[in-house]
Coordinates of C-alpha atoms (C1' of nucleotides) in Angstrom, one line a residue:
Chain A
M63 CA 144.9 73.8 102.4
V64 CA 142.2 73.4 99.0
G65 CA 139.6 70.6 100.0
S66 CA 139.8 71.6 103.5
K67 CA 135.8 70.1 105.4
D68 CA 135.5 74.3 106.1
V69 CA 136.0 74.9 102.0
P70 CA 132.6 74.6 100.9
A71 CA 132.1 72.2 97.0
P72 CA 131.5 75.2 94.4
P73 CA 128.1 76.1 93.2
W74 CA 128.7 74.1 89.9
R75 CA 129.9 71.1 91.1
K76 CA 126.5 68.7 91.3
P77 CA 126.5 67.4 95.2
R78 CA 127.3 63.8 95.6
R79 CA 127.1 61.0 98.1
P80 CA 130.5 59.3 99.0
P81 CA 130.0 56.3 96.7
Q82 CA 132.0 54.6 100.6
A83 CA 128.8 56.4 103.4
K84 CA 126.2 55.8 104.8
R85 CA 122.9 57.2 104.8
Q86 CA 123.7 60.4 106.3
L87 CA 120.5 59.9 108.7
S88 CA 120.1 62.2 112.2
Q89 CA 117.9 62.3 114.9
E90 CA 116.1 66.3 112.9
L91 CA 115.9 64.3 109.5
I92 CA 114.0 61.5 111.2
V93 CA 111.8 64.4 112.6
E94 CA 111.0 65.7 110.0
T95 CA 110.5 63.2 107.6
G96 CA 107.9 61.9 110.2
L97 CA 106.0 65.5 110.2
R98 CA 106.2 65.0 106.6
I99 CA 103.8 62.1 106.5
L100 CA 101.4 63.0 109.2
D101 CA 100.6 66.5 107.4
A102 CA 100.6 64.7 103.9
E103 CA 98.7 61.8 104.5
G104 CA 97.4 61.9 108.3
F105 CA 98.1 59.6 111.7
D106 CA 97.9 56.2 110.4
A107 CA 99.9 56.3 107.5
L108 CA 103.6 57.1 110.5
S109 CA 105.3 54.4 110.7
M110 CA 108.2 53.5 111.4
R111 CA 109.0 51.7 108.1
R112 CA 106.9 54.1 106.4
V113 CA 109.7 57.0 107.0
A114 CA 112.4 54.4 106.8
Q115 CA 111.7 53.8 103.8
E116 CA 111.6 57.8 102.8
L117 CA 114.9 57.3 103.5
D118 CA 115.9 54.6 101.5
T119 CA 116.5 53.4 104.2
G120 CA 115.9 49.7 106.4
P121 CA 112.8 50.4 110.3
A122 CA 116.0 49.3 111.9
S123 CA 118.3 52.0 111.7
L124 CA 116.1 54.7 113.3
Y125 CA 116.9 53.1 116.4
A126 CA 120.0 54.5 116.7
H127 CA 118.7 57.5 116.8
V128 CA 115.0 57.4 118.5
S129 CA 114.8 55.1 121.4
A130 CA 110.9 54.2 119.9
K131 CA 107.7 55.1 118.2
E132 CA 106.4 57.0 121.4
E133 CA 109.7 58.8 121.3
L134 CA 109.4 60.5 117.5
L135 CA 106.1 61.3 118.5
E136 CA 107.3 63.5 120.9
L137 CA 110.0 65.3 118.6
I138 CA 107.2 66.0 116.1
Y139 CA 105.0 67.6 118.3
D140 CA 107.9 70.3 119.9
R141 CA 108.6 70.8 116.6
V142 CA 105.5 70.9 116.0
L143 CA 104.9 73.9 118.9
S144 CA 108.2 75.4 117.4
E145 CA 105.8 77.1 115.2
V146 CA 103.9 78.9 117.8
R147 CA 104.6 83.3 118.0
L148 CA 104.3 84.3 121.9
P149 CA 104.2 88.1 122.7
E150 CA 106.4 90.1 125.1
P151 CA 103.8 89.2 128.5
D152 CA 101.7 91.5 129.4
P153 CA 99.9 91.0 132.5
S154 CA 97.8 94.0 132.2
R155 CA 96.4 92.3 129.0
W156 CA 96.3 89.0 130.1
K157 CA 92.9 88.5 129.1
E158 CA 93.8 89.1 125.2
Q159 CA 96.9 87.5 124.8
L160 CA 95.7 84.1 126.2
R161 CA 93.0 84.5 123.7
D162 CA 95.6 85.3 120.9
Y163 CA 97.8 82.8 122.9
A164 CA 94.9 80.3 122.1
Q165 CA 93.7 80.8 119.0
E166 CA 97.8 80.6 118.0
M167 CA 97.7 77.3 119.1
H168 CA 94.5 76.8 117.3
R169 CA 96.0 78.0 113.8
V170 CA 99.2 75.6 114.0
F171 CA 97.1 72.6 115.5
R172 CA 95.1 73.0 111.9
D173 CA 98.0 73.4 109.8
H174 CA 99.1 70.2 111.2
A175 CA 95.6 68.4 112.1
D176 CA 97.2 65.2 113.4
V177 CA 100.0 66.0 115.4
A178 CA 97.5 66.4 118.8
R179 CA 97.4 62.7 119.2
A180 CA 100.9 62.7 119.9
A181 CA 100.1 65.9 122.2
L182 CA 98.0 64.6 125.3
A183 CA 99.0 63.0 128.3
N184 CA 102.5 63.8 127.6
I185 CA 104.9 65.2 130.8
P186 CA 106.0 68.5 128.8
T187 CA 109.5 69.0 128.5
G188 CA 109.6 69.6 124.8
E189 CA 112.1 72.9 124.5
N190 CA 108.8 74.0 123.0
S191 CA 106.3 73.1 125.5
L192 CA 108.1 74.8 127.8
R193 CA 107.9 77.7 126.9
M194 CA 105.0 77.6 126.3
G195 CA 103.7 76.8 130.1
E196 CA 105.8 79.4 130.8
F197 CA 104.2 81.9 129.3
T198 CA 101.3 81.2 129.7
Y199 CA 101.9 80.3 133.2
G200 CA 103.9 83.9 134.2
L201 CA 100.6 85.9 132.6
L202 CA 98.4 84.2 134.7
I203 CA 100.7 84.7 137.9
E204 CA 101.2 88.6 137.6
A205 CA 97.6 89.2 136.5
G206 CA 97.2 88.4 140.4
M207 CA 96.7 84.4 140.3
P208 CA 97.7 82.3 142.9
P209 CA 100.2 80.0 141.3
G210 CA 98.7 77.2 142.5
E211 CA 95.0 78.2 141.1
A212 CA 97.0 79.3 137.8
S213 CA 98.3 75.9 137.5
L214 CA 94.6 74.7 137.4
A215 CA 93.4 77.5 134.7
M216 CA 97.1 76.5 132.7
D217 CA 96.6 72.9 132.5
R218 CA 92.6 73.5 131.5
L219 CA 93.3 75.7 128.5
T220 CA 95.9 73.2 127.7
L221 CA 93.7 70.5 127.9
Y222 CA 90.9 72.2 126.0
L223 CA 93.6 72.6 122.9
V224 CA 95.1 70.2 122.9
G225 CA 91.9 67.9 122.3
D226 CA 89.6 70.4 120.4
A227 CA 92.2 69.7 117.6
Y228 CA 92.2 66.1 118.2
E229 CA 89.2 65.8 118.2
G230 CA 89.7 67.9 114.5
S231 CA 92.8 65.1 114.0
L232 CA 90.3 62.5 113.8
H233 CA 87.4 64.5 111.4
W234 CA 90.2 64.5 108.9
A235 CA 91.1 60.9 109.1
R236 CA 87.5 60.5 108.8
M237 CA 87.9 61.7 105.6
R238 CA 90.3 60.4 103.9
A239 CA 89.1 57.4 105.0
S240 CA 85.8 58.4 103.4
G241 CA 87.7 59.0 99.5
M242 CA 86.5 62.8 99.4
S243 CA 89.0 65.2 99.5
S244 CA 87.6 68.3 100.2
P245 CA 86.1 69.8 103.5
Q246 CA 84.1 71.2 102.2
E247 CA 82.4 67.5 100.6
Y248 CA 83.1 66.1 104.1
F249 CA 81.9 68.4 105.7
E250 CA 78.1 69.3 104.5
A251 CA 78.4 65.2 103.7
F252 CA 78.1 64.8 107.4
V253 CA 75.6 67.1 108.9
A254 CA 73.4 65.8 105.5
Q255 CA 74.1 62.6 107.6
I256 CA 73.1 64.1 111.5
V257 CA 69.9 65.8 109.7
A258 CA 68.3 62.7 108.8
Y259 CA 69.4 60.6 111.4
Y260 CA 68.1 63.0 114.0
R261 CA 65.1 63.8 111.8
A262 CA 64.0 59.9 111.8
L263 CA 64.0 59.9 115.3
P264 CA 61.1 59.0 117.5
V265 CA 59.5 62.6 119.0
E266 CA 58.2 62.2 122.2
R267 CA 61.9 60.6 123.4
F268 CA 64.3 62.8 122.1
P269 CA 61.8 65.7 121.6
H270 CA 64.7 68.4 121.3
L271 CA 66.9 67.1 119.7
R272 CA 64.7 66.3 116.6
D273 CA 63.0 69.5 117.1
H274 CA 65.6 71.7 116.7
V275 CA 68.4 69.7 114.3
N276 CA 69.1 72.5 112.2
D277 CA 70.2 74.0 115.6
L278 CA 72.4 71.8 116.5
I279 CA 74.9 71.5 113.3
A280 CA 74.7 75.3 113.4
G281 CA 78.2 76.7 113.7
D282 CA 81.8 75.1 111.9
G283 CA 84.5 74.3 113.7
E284 CA 86.4 77.9 113.9
D285 CA 82.3 78.9 116.1
R286 CA 82.6 75.8 118.2
F287 CA 86.9 76.8 119.1
T288 CA 85.7 80.0 119.3
Y289 CA 82.5 80.1 121.9
G290 CA 84.7 77.3 124.2
L291 CA 87.2 79.2 124.4
E292 CA 85.6 81.9 125.5
L293 CA 83.2 79.9 127.8
L294 CA 87.0 79.3 130.0
L295 CA 88.5 83.0 129.6
D296 CA 85.0 84.1 131.1
G297 CA 85.4 81.1 133.8
I298 CA 89.1 82.7 134.8
E299 CA 88.6 86.0 134.6
A300 CA 85.9 85.8 137.2
R301 CA 88.8 83.8 139.6
M302 CA 90.9 86.5 138.7
P303 CA 91.0 88.8 141.6
K304 CA 90.5 92.4 141.4
T305 CA 93.3 95.1 141.1
Chain B
M213 CA 56.3 18.8 125.2
V214 CA 59.1 16.9 126.7
G215 CA 61.9 18.6 125.5
S216 CA 61.2 21.9 124.4
K217 CA 63.2 24.6 124.3
D218 CA 60.9 26.5 126.7
V219 CA 62.4 23.8 129.6
P220 CA 64.9 24.4 131.4
A221 CA 67.9 21.7 131.1
P222 CA 67.5 20.6 135.3
P223 CA 70.7 21.9 137.1
W224 CA 71.9 19.5 138.3
R225 CA 72.8 18.0 134.7
K226 CA 76.0 20.0 133.3
P227 CA 74.8 22.0 130.3
R228 CA 77.1 20.4 127.6
R229 CA 77.8 22.4 123.7
P230 CA 76.2 20.7 121.8
P231 CA 78.4 18.5 119.4
Q232 CA 77.0 19.7 116.2
A233 CA 76.8 22.8 116.8
K234 CA 79.8 25.8 116.4
R235 CA 80.4 28.5 118.5
Q236 CA 77.3 31.1 120.0
L237 CA 78.8 34.7 118.8
S238 CA 76.5 37.5 118.7
Q239 CA 77.0 41.3 118.4
E240 CA 76.2 41.4 122.5
L241 CA 78.8 38.6 123.5
I242 CA 81.4 40.3 121.5
V243 CA 80.5 43.6 122.9
E244 CA 81.0 42.1 126.5
T245 CA 84.1 40.6 125.7
G246 CA 85.9 43.9 124.5
L247 CA 84.9 46.0 127.1
R248 CA 86.1 43.6 129.9
I249 CA 89.4 43.3 127.8
L250 CA 89.4 47.2 127.8
D251 CA 88.5 47.2 131.5
A252 CA 91.2 44.8 132.1
E253 CA 94.3 45.4 130.1
G254 CA 93.6 48.4 128.8
F255 CA 93.1 50.0 124.9
D256 CA 96.3 48.7 123.6
A257 CA 95.5 45.2 124.8
L258 CA 91.7 45.1 122.9
S259 CA 92.4 43.9 119.5
M260 CA 90.1 42.2 117.3
R261 CA 91.8 38.3 117.7
R262 CA 92.0 38.7 121.5
V263 CA 88.5 39.4 120.7
A264 CA 87.8 36.3 118.7
Q265 CA 91.0 34.4 121.3
E266 CA 88.6 35.0 124.2
L267 CA 85.3 33.7 122.6
D268 CA 87.7 30.1 121.3
T269 CA 87.5 31.1 118.2
G270 CA 89.4 33.1 115.0
P271 CA 89.2 36.8 114.3
A272 CA 87.5 36.2 110.9
S273 CA 84.4 35.4 113.0
L274 CA 83.5 38.3 114.6
Y275 CA 82.8 39.9 111.2
A276 CA 79.7 38.2 111.0
H277 CA 78.3 40.5 113.6
V278 CA 80.5 43.6 113.6
S279 CA 81.5 45.2 110.7
A280 CA 85.1 46.6 111.8
K281 CA 86.7 47.4 114.9
E282 CA 85.3 51.3 114.9
E283 CA 82.4 49.5 114.9
L284 CA 82.9 47.6 117.8
L285 CA 84.6 50.6 119.8
E286 CA 81.8 52.8 119.0
L287 CA 79.5 49.9 120.4
I288 CA 81.3 49.4 123.3
Y289 CA 81.7 53.0 124.2
D290 CA 77.7 53.3 124.4
R291 CA 77.1 50.0 126.6
V292 CA 79.3 51.8 128.6
L293 CA 77.3 54.8 127.9
S294 CA 74.6 53.0 129.9
E295 CA 75.6 53.3 132.9
V296 CA 75.2 56.5 133.4
R297 CA 71.7 57.7 134.6
L298 CA 70.0 60.5 134.6
P299 CA 67.7 62.4 137.1
E300 CA 64.1 63.9 135.5
P301 CA 65.3 67.4 133.7
D302 CA 63.9 70.5 135.6
P303 CA 65.2 73.0 133.8
S304 CA 64.9 76.2 137.0
R305 CA 68.0 73.7 138.7
W306 CA 70.4 73.4 135.4
K307 CA 73.4 74.6 136.8
E308 CA 73.2 71.7 139.5
Q309 CA 71.9 69.5 137.7
L310 CA 74.3 69.8 134.2
R311 CA 77.5 69.7 137.1
D312 CA 75.7 66.2 138.4
Y313 CA 75.8 64.7 135.0
A314 CA 79.4 65.9 134.5
Q315 CA 80.3 64.4 137.2
E316 CA 78.5 61.4 136.7
M317 CA 79.6 61.1 132.9
H318 CA 83.6 61.3 134.9
R319 CA 82.0 58.7 137.5
V320 CA 81.5 55.9 134.1
F321 CA 85.2 57.1 132.1
R322 CA 87.2 56.6 135.1
D323 CA 85.7 53.3 136.2
H324 CA 86.2 52.7 132.7
A325 CA 89.0 54.6 131.9
D326 CA 89.9 54.1 128.0
V327 CA 86.9 53.8 126.7
A328 CA 87.2 57.5 126.0
R329 CA 89.7 56.9 123.1
A330 CA 86.3 55.6 121.3
A331 CA 84.4 58.6 121.1
L332 CA 85.9 61.3 120.4
A333 CA 84.7 62.7 116.8
N334 CA 81.5 60.7 116.3
I335 CA 78.3 61.6 115.4
P336 CA 76.2 60.1 118.3
T337 CA 73.8 58.1 116.6
G338 CA 74.3 55.2 119.6
E339 CA 71.1 55.4 121.9
N340 CA 72.6 56.1 125.4
S341 CA 74.6 59.5 123.5
L342 CA 71.1 60.5 122.3
R343 CA 69.6 60.1 126.1
M344 CA 73.4 62.4 127.3
G345 CA 72.2 64.8 124.8
E346 CA 68.8 64.9 124.8
F347 CA 69.0 65.4 128.5
T348 CA 71.8 67.9 127.7
Y349 CA 70.3 70.3 125.4
G350 CA 66.5 70.2 126.4
L351 CA 68.2 71.5 130.1
L352 CA 69.5 74.3 127.9
I353 CA 67.1 75.1 125.9
E354 CA 64.2 74.5 128.6
A355 CA 66.6 76.7 130.9
G356 CA 65.6 80.0 128.0
M357 CA 69.3 79.2 126.3
P358 CA 68.8 79.6 122.7
P359 CA 68.8 76.3 120.5
G360 CA 71.9 77.4 119.0
E361 CA 73.8 78.7 121.6
A362 CA 72.9 75.5 123.3
S363 CA 74.0 73.1 120.7
L364 CA 77.6 74.8 120.9
A365 CA 77.3 74.9 124.8
M366 CA 76.6 71.0 125.1
D367 CA 79.0 70.3 122.0
R368 CA 82.4 72.2 124.2
L369 CA 81.3 70.1 128.0
T370 CA 81.4 66.6 125.6
L371 CA 84.5 67.8 124.5
Y372 CA 85.5 68.7 127.9
L373 CA 84.9 65.1 129.2
V374 CA 85.5 63.2 127.0
G375 CA 88.6 64.6 126.2
D376 CA 89.7 64.8 130.1
A377 CA 88.7 61.0 130.3
Y378 CA 90.8 60.1 127.6
E379 CA 94.4 61.9 128.9
G380 CA 93.4 59.7 132.1
S381 CA 93.4 57.3 130.0
L382 CA 96.7 57.9 128.9
H383 CA 98.5 57.6 131.9
W384 CA 96.9 54.5 132.7
A385 CA 98.7 53.6 129.6
R386 CA 102.3 54.7 131.1
M387 CA 100.8 53.6 134.4
R388 CA 100.7 49.7 132.5
A389 CA 103.6 50.5 130.5
S390 CA 105.7 50.8 133.5
G391 CA 104.9 48.4 135.3
M392 CA 103.8 50.2 138.1
S393 CA 100.3 48.7 139.4
S394 CA 99.3 51.1 142.1
P395 CA 97.6 53.9 141.4
Q396 CA 99.1 56.0 144.1
E397 CA 102.8 55.5 142.8
Y398 CA 102.8 55.7 139.4
F399 CA 101.1 59.6 141.0
E400 CA 103.9 60.0 143.1
A401 CA 106.8 59.0 140.4
F402 CA 105.6 61.3 138.2
V403 CA 105.1 63.9 141.0
A404 CA 109.0 63.4 141.7
Q405 CA 109.9 63.7 137.8
I406 CA 108.1 66.6 137.2
V407 CA 109.5 68.2 140.5
A408 CA 113.3 67.7 139.4
Y409 CA 113.2 68.1 136.0
Y410 CA 111.5 72.0 137.0
R411 CA 114.2 72.7 139.1
A412 CA 116.9 71.9 136.7
L413 CA 115.2 74.2 134.4
P414 CA 117.7 77.9 133.9
V415 CA 115.8 80.3 135.9
E416 CA 116.4 83.2 133.3
R417 CA 113.8 81.0 131.1
F418 CA 111.5 79.8 133.1
P419 CA 111.5 81.7 136.0
H420 CA 108.1 81.1 136.7
L421 CA 108.1 77.9 136.1
R422 CA 110.6 77.2 138.2
D423 CA 109.9 79.5 141.2
H424 CA 106.5 77.5 141.8
V425 CA 107.2 74.5 141.0
N426 CA 105.3 72.9 143.7
D427 CA 101.9 74.5 142.9
L428 CA 102.4 73.3 139.8
I429 CA 101.5 69.6 140.9
A430 CA 99.4 70.8 143.0
G431 CA 95.8 69.5 142.9
D432 CA 95.1 65.2 141.6
G433 CA 92.9 64.6 139.0
E434 CA 89.8 65.0 140.7
D435 CA 90.6 69.1 141.6
R436 CA 91.3 70.1 138.0
F437 CA 88.3 68.3 136.6
T438 CA 85.8 70.0 138.4
Y439 CA 88.0 73.1 138.3
G440 CA 87.1 72.9 134.5
L441 CA 83.7 71.7 134.9
E442 CA 83.3 75.1 137.2
L443 CA 85.0 77.4 134.4
L444 CA 82.8 76.7 132.1
L445 CA 79.7 76.1 133.7
D446 CA 80.5 79.2 134.7
G447 CA 80.9 80.7 131.3
I448 CA 77.4 79.4 130.6
E449 CA 75.8 80.2 133.0
A450 CA 76.3 84.3 132.4
R451 CA 75.0 83.1 128.8
M452 CA 71.7 82.9 130.1
P453 CA 69.1 84.6 129.6
K454 CA 68.3 85.9 132.9
T455 CA 64.8 84.9 133.9
Chain C
dA76 C1' 72.5 32.8 107.9
dC77 C1' 76.9 32.0 110.0
dC78 C1' 81.5 30.4 111.0
dT79 C1' 86.2 28.9 109.5
dG80 C1' 91.3 28.5 108.0
dA81 C1' 94.5 30.4 105.3
dA82 C1' 96.1 34.1 103.7
dC83 C1' 97.5 39.1 102.4
dA84 C1' 99.5 43.0 103.4
dC85 C1' 101.1 45.5 106.5
dC86 C1' 103.0 46.8 112.1
dG87 C1' 107.4 48.1 116.3
dT88 C1' 111.2 46.2 117.9
dT89 C1' 115.4 43.3 118.8
dC90 C1' 119.1 41.2 117.5
dA91 C1' 123.8 40.0 115.3
dA92 C1' 126.5 40.8 112.2
dG93 C1' 128.6 44.6 109.4
dT94 C1' 131.7 48.9 108.6
Chain D
dA57 C1' 129.0 54.7 116.2
dC58 C1' 126.2 54.1 113.2
dC59 C1' 123.0 50.9 109.8
dT60 C1' 121.4 47.0 108.0
dG61 C1' 118.9 42.0 107.2
dA62 C1' 116.8 39.0 109.1
dA63 C1' 113.6 37.4 112.3
dC64 C1' 109.7 37.7 116.2
dA65 C1' 105.6 38.4 117.3
dC66 C1' 102.3 40.5 116.9
dC67 C1' 98.0 43.6 113.8
dG68 C1' 92.7 43.6 110.5
dT69 C1' 91.0 42.8 107.3
dT70 C1' 89.4 39.1 102.9
dC71 C1' 87.4 35.6 100.8
dA72 C1' 86.3 30.7 99.4
dA73 C1' 84.8 26.5 101.6
dG74 C1' 82.7 25.1 104.8
dT75 C1' 77.5 23.8 107.1

DNA sequence: ACCTGAACACCGTTCAAGT
DNA sequence: ACCTGAACACCGTTCAAGT
């Protein structure tokens, strides 16, 4: 059957849009476009109109594939979570695996800074949210934690991961707004501001803040993330029934 | 001096606006109005135009007292923090005092749910942010923690408090959006949704989520908050140099 | 110094009409 | 079923003009 749909067009023939056909939209295309805008220009740049523009159409066209902006954000979030790789669960090494999982999430959130803003307070119903949930919940339960407590621990760990990522994304937004382009430059300016501000505080009301300014700004985002993560992991370990 | 400004008008004379005078705006008035809208109608209802409307004027008038919406949000945030009461620091009871502090913050954030959205990633420069900072920083340092580490611990604790409050505020927003008015009703509907959804999951891929649904929804917001707080406090305690 | 109306450049979503 | 243009009801911020 020459010309059948199953036979691909020869590669040397330039693909062209059938003149009759309308734009070829799809949910996947919309999600990928949204994510591209999010990564390149940040949360505030992501609008339905902007996505539509990128796809050479009007905003109304998107609503055939996505019920609202909120749904688009959820889809983008789950799309990003698909980049998280999980190992085979090994309950005897639960702490190590939970740490690796957290660092893996941290890495993915760093690559897609602003996606965290779409994450909080959603019921995790996306394919990949469920994957994460099954992994951490199962790990804690199989390691011996009562399910009711495992649920609390999982919930708080997730909140920490997303909260930290969210804070990071706000810093990115500020960096963009201030016109700086390198994180270094932003970070230094940020630190300089803090130092100057705290040094000028009245010493009698804020003795500790004033006397230990240098320590106050010690530690970058990675240090802070890791410190908090270890606090939580140690707390969980202390509650894990002894084997 | 009859008619002097220092003499109040007699109470039986109805106060009236001097016909000549323009609106009597002030930063404080704008902040209080913004907070009232935030508490009553939520974050999404708080716009410069809405605040202006409430004050019988146009949005442009606000910009004489507030540089941008972002500054207004920061001012509202610090205004809310003014409601947080701190005890005299007693380093020998640092853990208890830190717990009380966290619960006090939690209480205030519950009364002003949506204010947490204005809080993340700001340099704490407001009067009251500084008060909180001096309290927790001083408490940890005086209890014997090296300042560099005290800074990390304080930072992570604050992130937890604000992150939890932020998540709570998103739940409020969803409740409002769904037209429900009582938190109970919302909470029950929310739980019912989760249970139904997880029960329908394919058991071979999500065995733990499916088998322990009831445990998954165990614990309300207070339980979850307290559990995470104790995780952090225990982690900090484990790092506190022995006396 | 403070306030204002009008305008600018945006939003998310709906809806009747087209194919 | 999918796509579209036009419209609705909003945004934050600026600016020249008023007092």
